[in-house]
PDB file of C-alpha atoms and ligand atoms in Angstrom:
ATOM      1  CA  UNK A1296     156.391 137.521 151.418  1.00 92.00           C
ATOM      2  CA  UNK A1297     155.360 134.808 149.083  1.00 97.00           C
ATOM      3  CA  UNK A1298     152.262 132.684 149.899  1.00 98.00           C
ATOM      4  CA  UNK A1299     150.525 129.661 148.454  1.00 98.00           C
ATOM      5  CA  UNK A1300     147.366 130.760 146.599  1.00 98.00           C
ATOM      6  CA  UNK A1301     144.158 129.101 147.595  1.00 98.00           C
ATOM      7  CA  UNK A1302     142.864 126.640 144.970  1.00 98.00           C
ATOM      8  CA  UNK A1303     139.903 127.774 142.997  1.00 97.00           C
ATOM      9  CA  UNK A1304     138.291 124.380 143.373  1.00 98.00           C
ATOM     10  CA  UNK A1305     137.868 121.963 146.282  1.00 98.00           C
ATOM     11  CA  UNK A1306     140.544 119.377 147.098  1.00 98.00           C
ATOM     12  CA  UNK A1307     138.221 116.697 145.985  1.00 98.00           C
ATOM     13  CA  UNK A1308     137.021 118.396 142.892  1.00 98.00           C
ATOM     14  CA  UNK A1309     139.351 116.327 140.608  1.00 98.00           C
ATOM     15  CA  UNK A1310     138.626 113.188 142.667  1.00 97.00           C
ATOM     16  CA  UNK A1311     137.876 111.011 139.543  1.00 97.00           C
ATOM     17  CA  UNK A1312     141.415 111.465 138.450  1.00 98.00           C
ATOM     18  CA  UNK A1313     143.543 112.972 141.318  1.00 98.00           C
ATOM     19  CA  UNK A1314     142.348 112.300 144.914  1.00 98.00           C
ATOM     20  CA  UNK A1315     141.642 114.856 147.526  1.00 98.00           C
ATOM     21  CA  UNK A1316     144.530 113.261 149.623  1.00 98.00           C
ATOM     22  CA  UNK A1317     146.987 114.130 146.869  1.00 98.00           C
ATOM     23  CA  UNK A1318     145.673 117.524 146.293  1.00 98.00           C
ATOM     24  CA  UNK A1319     145.786 118.501 149.862  1.00 98.00           C
ATOM     25  CA  UNK A1320     149.170 117.135 150.451  1.00 98.00           C
ATOM     26  CA  UNK A1321     150.600 118.529 147.311  1.00 98.00           C
ATOM     27  CA  UNK A1322     149.101 122.018 147.777  1.00 98.00           C
ATOM     28  CA  UNK A1323     149.245 122.387 151.585  1.00 98.00           C
ATOM     29  CA  UNK A1324     152.525 120.493 152.346  1.00 98.00           C
ATOM     30  CA  UNK A1325     154.740 120.492 149.172  1.00 98.00           C
ATOM     31  CA  UNK A1326     153.806 123.865 147.716  1.00 98.00           C
ATOM     32  CA  UNK A1327     153.956 125.380 151.299  1.00 98.00           C
ATOM     33  CA  UNK A1328     157.309 123.876 151.796  1.00 98.00           C
ATOM     34  CA  UNK A1329     158.664 125.606 148.714  1.00 98.00           C
ATOM     35  CA  UNK A1330     157.147 128.966 149.684  1.00 98.00           C
ATOM     36  CA  UNK A1331     158.574 128.653 153.259  1.00 98.00           C
ATOM     37  CA  UNK A1332     162.040 128.082 152.120  1.00 98.00           C
ATOM     38  CA  UNK A1333     161.868 130.682 149.431  1.00 98.00           C
ATOM     39  CA  UNK A1334     160.740 133.257 152.061  1.00 97.00           C
ATOM     40  CA  UNK A1335     163.535 132.302 154.412  1.00 97.00           C
ATOM     41  CA  UNK A1336     166.111 132.808 151.619  1.00 97.00           C
ATOM     42  CA  UNK A1337     164.786 136.212 150.515  1.00 97.00           C
ATOM     43  CA  UNK A1338     164.426 137.493 154.064  1.00 95.00           C
ATOM     44  CA  UNK A1339     168.098 137.923 154.185  1.00 92.00           C
ATOM     45  CA  UNK A1340     168.175 140.338 151.190  1.00 96.00           C
ATOM     46  CA  UNK A1341     165.841 143.349 151.499  1.00 93.00           C
ATOM     47  CA  UNK A1342     166.735 144.302 147.903  1.00 93.00           C
ATOM     48  CA  UNK A1343     165.096 141.134 146.706  1.00 95.00           C
ATOM     49  CA  UNK A1344     161.938 141.614 148.731  1.00 91.00           C
ATOM     50  CA  UNK A1345     158.926 142.790 146.759  1.00 90.00           C
ATOM     51  CA  UNK A1346     160.114 141.168 143.551  1.00 96.00           C
ATOM     52  CA  UNK A1347     157.724 138.723 141.834  1.00 98.00           C
ATOM     53  CA  UNK A1348     158.956 135.198 141.774  1.00 98.00           C
ATOM     54  CA  UNK A1349     159.231 135.501 137.938  1.00 98.00           C
ATOM     55  CA  UNK A1350     161.814 138.266 138.434  1.00 98.00           C
ATOM     56  CA  UNK A1351     163.881 136.194 140.804  1.00 98.00           C
ATOM     57  CA  UNK A1352     163.874 133.245 138.336  1.00 98.00           C
ATOM     58  CA  UNK A1353     164.715 135.453 135.305  1.00 98.00           C
ATOM     59  CA  UNK A1354     167.759 136.943 137.224  1.00 97.00           C
ATOM     60  CA  UNK A1355     168.671 133.687 138.927  1.00 98.00           C
ATOM     61  CA  UNK A1356     172.379 133.929 137.779  1.00 97.00           C
ATOM     62  CA  UNK A1357     172.788 137.337 139.283  1.00 97.00           C
ATOM     63  CA  UNK A1358     171.294 136.387 142.843  1.00 98.00           C
ATOM     64  CA  UNK A1359     173.757 136.094 145.768  1.00 97.00           C
ATOM     65  CA  UNK A1360     175.603 132.664 145.857  1.00 97.00           C
ATOM     66  CA  UNK A1361     174.190 131.681 149.170  1.00 97.00           C
ATOM     67  CA  UNK A1362     170.565 131.744 148.175  1.00 98.00           C
ATOM     68  CA  UNK A1363     170.785 131.000 144.390  1.00 98.00           C
ATOM     69  CA  UNK A1364     170.184 127.329 144.662  1.00 98.00           C
ATOM     70  CA  UNK A1365     167.507 127.719 147.239  1.00 98.00           C
ATOM     71  CA  UNK A1366     165.755 130.199 144.902  1.00 98.00           C
ATOM     72  CA  UNK A1367     166.243 127.840 141.971  1.00 98.00           C
ATOM     73  CA  UNK A1368     164.613 125.028 143.725  1.00 98.00           C
ATOM     74  CA  UNK A1369     161.958 126.730 145.790  1.00 98.00           C
ATOM     75  CA  UNK A1370     161.242 129.782 143.778  1.00 98.00           C
ATOM     76  CA  UNK A1371     160.883 127.367 140.825  1.00 98.00           C
ATOM     77  CA  UNK A1372     158.695 125.176 142.889  1.00 98.00           C
ATOM     78  CA  UNK A1373     156.544 128.112 143.864  1.00 98.00           C
ATOM     79  CA  UNK A1374     156.169 129.476 140.358  1.00 98.00           C
ATOM     80  CA  UNK A1375     155.509 126.004 138.826  1.00 98.00           C
ATOM     81  CA  UNK A1376     152.855 124.982 141.272  1.00 98.00           C
ATOM     82  CA  UNK A1377     151.092 128.367 141.157  1.00 98.00           C
ATOM     83  CA  UNK A1378     150.458 127.633 137.552  1.00 98.00           C
ATOM     84  CA  UNK A1379     149.916 123.976 137.942  1.00 98.00           C
ATOM     85  CA  UNK A1380     146.758 124.505 140.107  1.00 98.00           C
ATOM     86  CA  UNK A1381     145.378 126.839 137.397  1.00 98.00           C
ATOM     87  CA  UNK A1382     146.149 124.332 134.627  1.00 98.00           C
ATOM     88  CA  UNK A1383     143.551 121.898 136.222  1.00 98.00           C
ATOM     89  CA  UNK A1384     139.807 122.101 136.627  1.00 98.00           C
ATOM     90  CA  UNK A1385     136.915 119.897 137.316  1.00 98.00           C
ATOM     91  CA  UNK A1386     135.493 121.310 134.116  1.00 98.00           C
ATOM     92  CA  UNK A1387     138.683 120.233 132.394  1.00 98.00           C
ATOM     93  CA  UNK A1388     139.616 117.801 129.563  1.00 98.00           C
ATOM     94  CA  UNK A1389     138.595 117.670 125.969  1.00 98.00           C
ATOM     95  CA  UNK A1390     140.461 119.693 123.475  1.00 98.00           C
ATOM     96  CA  UNK A1391     141.510 123.393 123.162  1.00 98.00           C
ATOM     97  CA  UNK A1392     139.913 125.564 120.398  1.00 98.00           C
ATOM     98  CA  UNK A1393     140.688 128.599 118.369  1.00 98.00           C
ATOM     99  CA  UNK A1394     144.189 129.751 117.579  1.00 98.00           C
ATOM    100  CA  UNK A1395     145.768 127.312 120.113  1.00 98.00           C
ATOM    101  CA  UNK A1396     144.169 124.281 118.409  1.00 98.00           C
ATOM    102  CA  UNK A1397     145.236 125.583 115.022  1.00 98.00           C
ATOM    103  CA  UNK A1398     148.821 126.043 116.204  1.00 98.00           C
ATOM    104  CA  UNK A1399     148.779 122.533 117.698  1.00 98.00           C
ATOM    105  CA  UNK A1400     147.435 121.090 114.453  1.00 98.00           C
ATOM    106  CA  UNK A1401     149.879 122.894 112.386  1.00 98.00           C
ATOM    107  CA  UNK A1402     152.818 121.552 114.344  1.00 98.00           C
ATOM    108  CA  UNK A1403     151.652 118.158 115.269  1.00 98.00           C
ATOM    109  CA  UNK A1404     149.115 117.128 112.640  1.00 98.00           C
ATOM    110  CA  UNK A1405     146.436 116.094 115.227  1.00 98.00           C
ATOM    111  CA  UNK A1406     145.473 116.711 118.787  1.00 98.00           C
ATOM    112  CA  UNK A1407     146.088 113.131 119.566  1.00 98.00           C
ATOM    113  CA  UNK A1408     149.563 113.233 118.030  1.00 98.00           C
ATOM    114  CA  UNK A1409     150.266 116.232 120.290  1.00 98.00           C
ATOM    115  CA  UNK A1410     149.061 114.552 123.526  1.00 98.00           C
ATOM    116  CA  UNK A1411     150.986 111.509 122.536  1.00 98.00           C
ATOM    117  CA  UNK A1412     154.326 113.229 122.155  1.00 98.00           C
ATOM    118  CA  UNK A1413     153.697 115.207 125.363  1.00 98.00           C
ATOM    119  CA  UNK A1414     152.913 111.946 127.189  1.00 98.00           C
ATOM    120  CA  UNK A1415     156.018 110.236 125.725  1.00 98.00           C
ATOM    121  CA  UNK A1416     158.192 112.925 127.015  1.00 98.00           C
ATOM    122  CA  UNK A1417     156.433 112.952 130.482  1.00 98.00           C
ATOM    123  CA  UNK A1418     156.814 109.199 130.803  1.00 98.00           C
ATOM    124  CA  UNK A1419     160.392 109.283 129.678  1.00 98.00           C
ATOM    125  CA  UNK A1420     161.630 112.162 132.004  1.00 98.00           C
ATOM    126  CA  UNK A1421     164.112 110.387 134.350  1.00 97.00           C
ATOM    127  CA  UNK A1422     163.631 111.278 137.938  1.00 96.00           C
ATOM    128  CA  UNK A1423     161.703 114.413 139.025  1.00 98.00           C
ATOM    129  CA  UNK A1424     160.779 117.257 136.838  1.00 98.00           C
ATOM    130  CA  UNK A1425     158.206 118.881 134.553  1.00 98.00           C
ATOM    131  CA  UNK A1426     156.996 118.762 130.931  1.00 98.00           C
ATOM    132  CA  UNK A1427     155.990 121.985 129.240  1.00 98.00           C
ATOM    133  CA  UNK A1428     154.232 123.233 126.144  1.00 98.00           C
ATOM    134  CA  UNK A1429     155.876 126.364 125.041  1.00 98.00           C
ATOM    135  CA  UNK A1430     154.388 129.310 123.001  1.00 98.00           C
ATOM    136  CA  UNK A1431     156.397 128.111 119.928  1.00 98.00           C
ATOM    137  CA  UNK A1432     154.626 124.789 120.365  1.00 98.00           C
ATOM    138  CA  UNK A1433     157.855 122.949 121.421  1.00 98.00           C
ATOM    139  CA  UNK A1434     157.340 120.297 124.112  1.00 98.00           C
ATOM    140  CA  UNK A1435     160.312 120.436 126.530  1.00 98.00           C
ATOM    141  CA  UNK A1436     161.333 119.034 129.950  1.00 98.00           C
ATOM    142  CA  UNK A1437     163.171 120.418 132.952  1.00 98.00           C
ATOM    143  CA  UNK A1438     164.557 118.633 135.937  1.00 98.00           C
ATOM    144  CA  UNK A1439     163.485 119.140 139.502  1.00 98.00           C
ATOM    145  CA  UNK A1440     161.799 122.581 139.920  1.00 98.00           C
ATOM    146  CA  UNK A1441     164.028 124.375 137.289  1.00 98.00           C
ATOM    147  CA  UNK A1442     162.089 127.176 135.465  1.00 98.00           C
ATOM    148  CA  UNK A1443     162.299 127.835 131.837  1.00 96.00           C
ATOM    149  CA  UNK A1444     162.380 131.525 132.821  1.00 98.00           C
ATOM    150  CA  UNK A1445     165.854 130.928 134.269  1.00 97.00           C
ATOM    151  CA  UNK A1446     166.983 129.599 130.882  1.00 96.00           C
ATOM    152  CA  UNK A1447     165.877 132.840 129.120  1.00 96.00           C
ATOM    153  CA  UNK A1448     162.810 131.023 127.636  1.00 97.00           C
ATOM    154  CA  UNK A1449     159.235 132.035 127.448  1.00 98.00           C
ATOM    155  CA  UNK A1450     156.774 131.281 130.179  1.00 98.00           C
ATOM    156  CA  UNK A1451     155.097 127.985 129.480  1.00 98.00           C
ATOM    157  CA  UNK A1452     151.542 127.627 128.149  1.00 98.00           C
ATOM    158  CA  UNK A1453     150.860 124.411 129.912  1.00 98.00           C
ATOM    159  CA  UNK A1454     152.909 122.180 132.227  1.00 98.00           C
ATOM    160  CA  UNK A1455     152.691 118.679 133.955  1.00 98.00           C
ATOM    161  CA  UNK A1456     154.305 117.861 137.350  1.00 98.00           C
ATOM    162  CA  UNK A1457     155.796 114.420 137.079  1.00 98.00           C
ATOM    163  CA  UNK A1458     157.367 114.343 140.537  1.00 98.00           C
ATOM    164  CA  UNK A1459     156.247 111.173 142.347  1.00 97.00           C
ATOM    165  CA  UNK A1460     154.594 113.420 145.067  1.00 97.00           C
ATOM    166  CA  UNK A1461     152.106 114.372 142.315  1.00 98.00           C
ATOM    167  CA  UNK A1462     150.721 110.799 141.833  1.00 98.00           C
ATOM    168  CA  UNK A1463     152.267 108.154 144.093  1.00 97.00           C
ATOM    169  CA  UNK A1464     149.434 107.919 146.487  1.00 96.00           C
ATOM    170  CA  UNK A1465     146.929 107.287 143.756  1.00 97.00           C
ATOM    171  CA  UNK A1466     149.030 105.643 141.080  1.00 97.00           C
ATOM    172  CA  UNK A1467     152.041 104.173 142.869  1.00 97.00           C
ATOM    173  CA  UNK A1468     154.881 103.709 140.360  1.00 96.00           C
ATOM    174  CA  UNK A1469     152.468 103.928 137.312  1.00 97.00           C
ATOM    175  CA  UNK A1470     153.306 107.361 135.977  1.00 98.00           C
ATOM    176  CA  UNK A1471     151.702 106.629 132.518  1.00 98.00           C
ATOM    177  CA  UNK A1472     148.279 106.065 134.329  1.00 98.00           C
ATOM    178  CA  UNK A1473     148.636 109.410 136.100  1.00 98.00           C
ATOM    179  CA  UNK A1474     149.436 111.170 132.907  1.00 98.00           C
ATOM    180  CA  UNK A1475     146.548 109.507 131.013  1.00 98.00           C
ATOM    181  CA  UNK A1476     144.199 110.678 133.839  1.00 98.00           C
ATOM    182  CA  UNK A1477     145.558 114.152 134.033  1.00 98.00           C
ATOM    183  CA  UNK A1478     144.427 114.946 130.455  1.00 98.00           C
ATOM    184  CA  UNK A1479     140.870 114.834 131.800  1.00 98.00           C
ATOM    185  CA  UNK A1480     141.449 117.813 134.085  1.00 98.00           C
ATOM    186  CA  UNK A1481     143.485 120.037 131.895  1.00 98.00           C
ATOM    187  CA  UNK A1482     142.016 123.563 131.870  1.00 98.00           C
ATOM    188  CA  UNK A1483     142.276 124.389 128.210  1.00 98.00           C
ATOM    189  CA  UNK A1484     140.620 127.927 128.512  1.00 98.00           C
ATOM    190  CA  UNK A1485     143.601 128.897 130.614  1.00 98.00           C
ATOM    191  CA  UNK A1486     146.048 127.509 128.277  1.00 98.00           C
ATOM    192  CA  UNK A1487     144.264 129.338 125.360  1.00 98.00           C
ATOM    193  CA  UNK A1488     144.566 132.718 127.240  1.00 98.00           C
ATOM    194  CA  UNK A1489     148.228 132.223 127.936  1.00 98.00           C
ATOM    195  CA  UNK A1490     148.838 131.429 124.211  1.00 98.00           C
ATOM    196  CA  UNK A1491     146.939 134.658 123.120  1.00 98.00           C
ATOM    197  CA  UNK A1492     148.934 136.709 125.860  1.00 98.00           C
ATOM    198  CA  UNK A1493     152.136 135.317 124.509  1.00 97.00           C
ATOM    199  CA  UNK A1494     151.717 136.848 121.099  1.00 92.00           C
TER     200      UNK A1494
HETATM  201 MN1  LIG B2394     154.602 119.127 142.758  1.00 64.18          MN
END
């Protein structure tokens, strides 16, 4: 059975940028909802039980017809949100360092140019979805809770949830304000570790 991992910080730890109300609702209700629906789907297929969510997403095309969409949406939601909590920290913000910073500079010229392009794609994503930084330094988007793993692509280094549930309580319809605030909580050491592990 899948479960929602506990946050490694308090609900109000990101309060200057993301309120405790959003964190609690997002973590305890939205993420829990994905997990509950994922568990209900996999329960029907003993062969699939015990697989990691990554495995389910990678082999999405081979899953039984009656649960494929449920796993796509809710398995994707579970995987994406497990990472999202780790990508934020009350000690976050600033810039990465080391090989990750070098790779960003090589591709984008400056850290500011990188955040500008990421932000532009996040603001421009129509509807609900995610923006990702990939190990090859591409910045890509997916709709809804779709996972890059199901498209045969690498696991993301960093991702931003731009569903309205991630910001509406604090920022109403002002997605750009949410994104500008989010950069202040990005947990760069985790992104650096994922970059090192991707090689
Ligand atoms: Mn979300």
